[in-house]
CSV table of C-alpha atoms in Angstrom, one decimal:
chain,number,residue,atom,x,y,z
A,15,UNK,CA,-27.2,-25.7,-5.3
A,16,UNK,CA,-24.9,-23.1,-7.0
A,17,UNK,CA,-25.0,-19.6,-5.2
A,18,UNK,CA,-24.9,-16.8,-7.7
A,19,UNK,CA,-21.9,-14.6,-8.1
A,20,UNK,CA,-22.1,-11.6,-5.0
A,21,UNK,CA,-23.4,-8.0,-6.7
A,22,UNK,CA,-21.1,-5.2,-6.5
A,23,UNK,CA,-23.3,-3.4,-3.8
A,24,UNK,CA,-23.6,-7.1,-1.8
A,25,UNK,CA,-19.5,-7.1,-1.8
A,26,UNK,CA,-19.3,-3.7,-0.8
A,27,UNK,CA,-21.8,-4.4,1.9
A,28,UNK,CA,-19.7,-6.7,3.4
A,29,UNK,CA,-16.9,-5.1,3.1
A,30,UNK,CA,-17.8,-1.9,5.0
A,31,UNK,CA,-19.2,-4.4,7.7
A,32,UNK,CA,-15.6,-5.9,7.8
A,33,UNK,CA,-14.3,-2.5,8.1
A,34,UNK,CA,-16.9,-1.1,10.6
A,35,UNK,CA,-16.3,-3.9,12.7
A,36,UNK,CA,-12.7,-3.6,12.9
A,37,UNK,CA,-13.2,0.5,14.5
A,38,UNK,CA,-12.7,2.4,11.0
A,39,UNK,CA,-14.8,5.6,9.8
A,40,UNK,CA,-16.5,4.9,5.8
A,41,UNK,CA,-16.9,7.6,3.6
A,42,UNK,CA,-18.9,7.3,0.3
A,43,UNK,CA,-18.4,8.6,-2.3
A,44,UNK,CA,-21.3,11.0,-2.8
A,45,UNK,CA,-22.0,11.2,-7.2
A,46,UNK,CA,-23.8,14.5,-6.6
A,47,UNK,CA,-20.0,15.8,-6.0
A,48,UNK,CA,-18.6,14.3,-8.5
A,49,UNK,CA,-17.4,16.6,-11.3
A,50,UNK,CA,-18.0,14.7,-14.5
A,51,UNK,CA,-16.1,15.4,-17.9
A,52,UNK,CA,-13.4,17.4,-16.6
A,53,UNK,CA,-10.1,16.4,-17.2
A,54,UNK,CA,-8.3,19.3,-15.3
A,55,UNK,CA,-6.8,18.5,-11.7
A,56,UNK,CA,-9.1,18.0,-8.7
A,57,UNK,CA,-10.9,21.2,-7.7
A,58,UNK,CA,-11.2,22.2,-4.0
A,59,UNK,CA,-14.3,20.7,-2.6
A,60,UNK,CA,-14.9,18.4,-5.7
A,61,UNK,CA,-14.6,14.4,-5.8
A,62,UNK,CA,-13.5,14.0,-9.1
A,63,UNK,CA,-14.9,11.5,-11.7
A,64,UNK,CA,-13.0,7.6,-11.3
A,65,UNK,CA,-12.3,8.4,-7.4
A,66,UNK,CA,-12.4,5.1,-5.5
A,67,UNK,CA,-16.2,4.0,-4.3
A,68,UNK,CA,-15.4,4.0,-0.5
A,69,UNK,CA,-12.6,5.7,1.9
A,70,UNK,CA,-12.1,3.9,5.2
A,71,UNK,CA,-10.4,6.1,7.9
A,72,UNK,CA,-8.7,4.8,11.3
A,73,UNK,CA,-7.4,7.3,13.5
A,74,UNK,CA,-4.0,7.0,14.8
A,75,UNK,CA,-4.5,7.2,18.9
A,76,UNK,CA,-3.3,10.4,20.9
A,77,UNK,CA,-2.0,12.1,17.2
A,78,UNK,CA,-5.6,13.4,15.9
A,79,UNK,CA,-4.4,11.8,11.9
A,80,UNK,CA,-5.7,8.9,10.3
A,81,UNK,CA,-4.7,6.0,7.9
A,82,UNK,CA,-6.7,6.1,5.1
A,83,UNK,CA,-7.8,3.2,2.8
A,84,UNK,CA,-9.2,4.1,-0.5
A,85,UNK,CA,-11.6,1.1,-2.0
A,86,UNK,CA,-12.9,0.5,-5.3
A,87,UNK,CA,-15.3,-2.5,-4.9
A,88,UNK,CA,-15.6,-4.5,-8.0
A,89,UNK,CA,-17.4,-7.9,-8.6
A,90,UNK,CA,-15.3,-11.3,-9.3
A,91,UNK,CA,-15.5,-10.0,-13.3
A,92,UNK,CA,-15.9,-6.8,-12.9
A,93,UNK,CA,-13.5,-4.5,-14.6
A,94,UNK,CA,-12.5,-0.7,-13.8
A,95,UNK,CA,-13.7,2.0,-15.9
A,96,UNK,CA,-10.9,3.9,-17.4
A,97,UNK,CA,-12.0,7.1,-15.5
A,98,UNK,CA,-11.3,5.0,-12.5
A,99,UNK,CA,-7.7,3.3,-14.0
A,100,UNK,CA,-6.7,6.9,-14.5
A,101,UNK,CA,-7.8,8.5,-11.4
A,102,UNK,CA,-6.0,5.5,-9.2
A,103,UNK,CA,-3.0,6.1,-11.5
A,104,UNK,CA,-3.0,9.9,-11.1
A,105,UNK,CA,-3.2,9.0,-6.8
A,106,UNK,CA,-0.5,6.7,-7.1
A,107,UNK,CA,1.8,8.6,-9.3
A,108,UNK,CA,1.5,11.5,-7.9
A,109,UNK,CA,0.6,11.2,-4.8
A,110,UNK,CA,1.8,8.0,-3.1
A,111,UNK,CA,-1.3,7.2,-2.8
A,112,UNK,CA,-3.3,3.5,-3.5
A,113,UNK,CA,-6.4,3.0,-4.6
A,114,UNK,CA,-7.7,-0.7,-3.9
A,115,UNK,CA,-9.5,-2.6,-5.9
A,116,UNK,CA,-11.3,-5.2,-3.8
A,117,UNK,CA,-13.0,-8.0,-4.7
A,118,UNK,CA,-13.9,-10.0,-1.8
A,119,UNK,CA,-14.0,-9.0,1.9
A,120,UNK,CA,-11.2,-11.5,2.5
A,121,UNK,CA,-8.6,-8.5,0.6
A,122,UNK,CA,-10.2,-6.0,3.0
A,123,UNK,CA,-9.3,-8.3,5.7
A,124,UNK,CA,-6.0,-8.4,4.4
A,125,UNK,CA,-5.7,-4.4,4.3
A,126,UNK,CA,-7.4,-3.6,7.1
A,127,UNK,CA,-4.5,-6.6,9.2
A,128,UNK,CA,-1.8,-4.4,6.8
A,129,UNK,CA,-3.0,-1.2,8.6
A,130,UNK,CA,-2.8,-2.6,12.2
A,131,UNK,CA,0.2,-3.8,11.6
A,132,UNK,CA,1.5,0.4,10.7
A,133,UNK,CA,-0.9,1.4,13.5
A,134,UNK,CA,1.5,-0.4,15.6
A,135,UNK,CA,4.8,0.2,14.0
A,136,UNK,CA,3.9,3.9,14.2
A,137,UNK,CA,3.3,4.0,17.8
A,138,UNK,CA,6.7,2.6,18.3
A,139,UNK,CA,7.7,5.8,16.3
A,140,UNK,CA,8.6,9.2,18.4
A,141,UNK,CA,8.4,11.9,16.0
């Protein structure tokens, strides 16, 4: 028997567990904040429109920061809205910043090993 294809909110599901599991904050994106229509630059206190579905924070022991990882969960076929390509542009460009797009909790395994991996490297690091 064929299993049907996982539903955006079933991969984002697992994807938080995988992330939850592994000691990291979530943050959802909350669409009452969201400032719809507005091309302008992000507004103090506003999530603007195309900002990734899920931010993952893990804090960097004895230093009070985090590393962040923004998510967009997508399906197999599912496609980003262009809101969303030109938000993640807009955080890349300009910020240094990537915006995820994961399909399948075995590429948030993948980041999540990624951000261990700086954890680490880091705490080598005397600043």
């Amino acid at each position: 028997m064929t299993r049907p294809p996982a539903s955006e909110l079933q991969v984002e599901a697992a994807i938080s567990d995988l992330f939850l599991r592994a000691g990291w904050y979530p943050v959802k994106t909350d669409a009452a904040l969201v400032t719809r229509g507005s091309r302008r630059r992000v507004k103090s206190g506003h999530i603007p429109s195309g900002f990734p579905d899920m931010t993952y924070l893990l804090g960097l022991p004895g230093t009070g920061l985090c590393v962040a990882a923004l998510i967009e969960t997508k399906t197999a076929t599912g496609h980003a809205r262009d809101s969303q390509v030109e938000r993640h542009a807009e955080l890349r460009d300009l910020y240094g910043i990537a915006a995820h797009i994961v399909r399948d909790p075995r590429e948030a395994a993948a980041l999540i090993a990624m951000a261990r991996r700086v954890v680490g490297a880091l705490q080598g690091v005397r600043l």
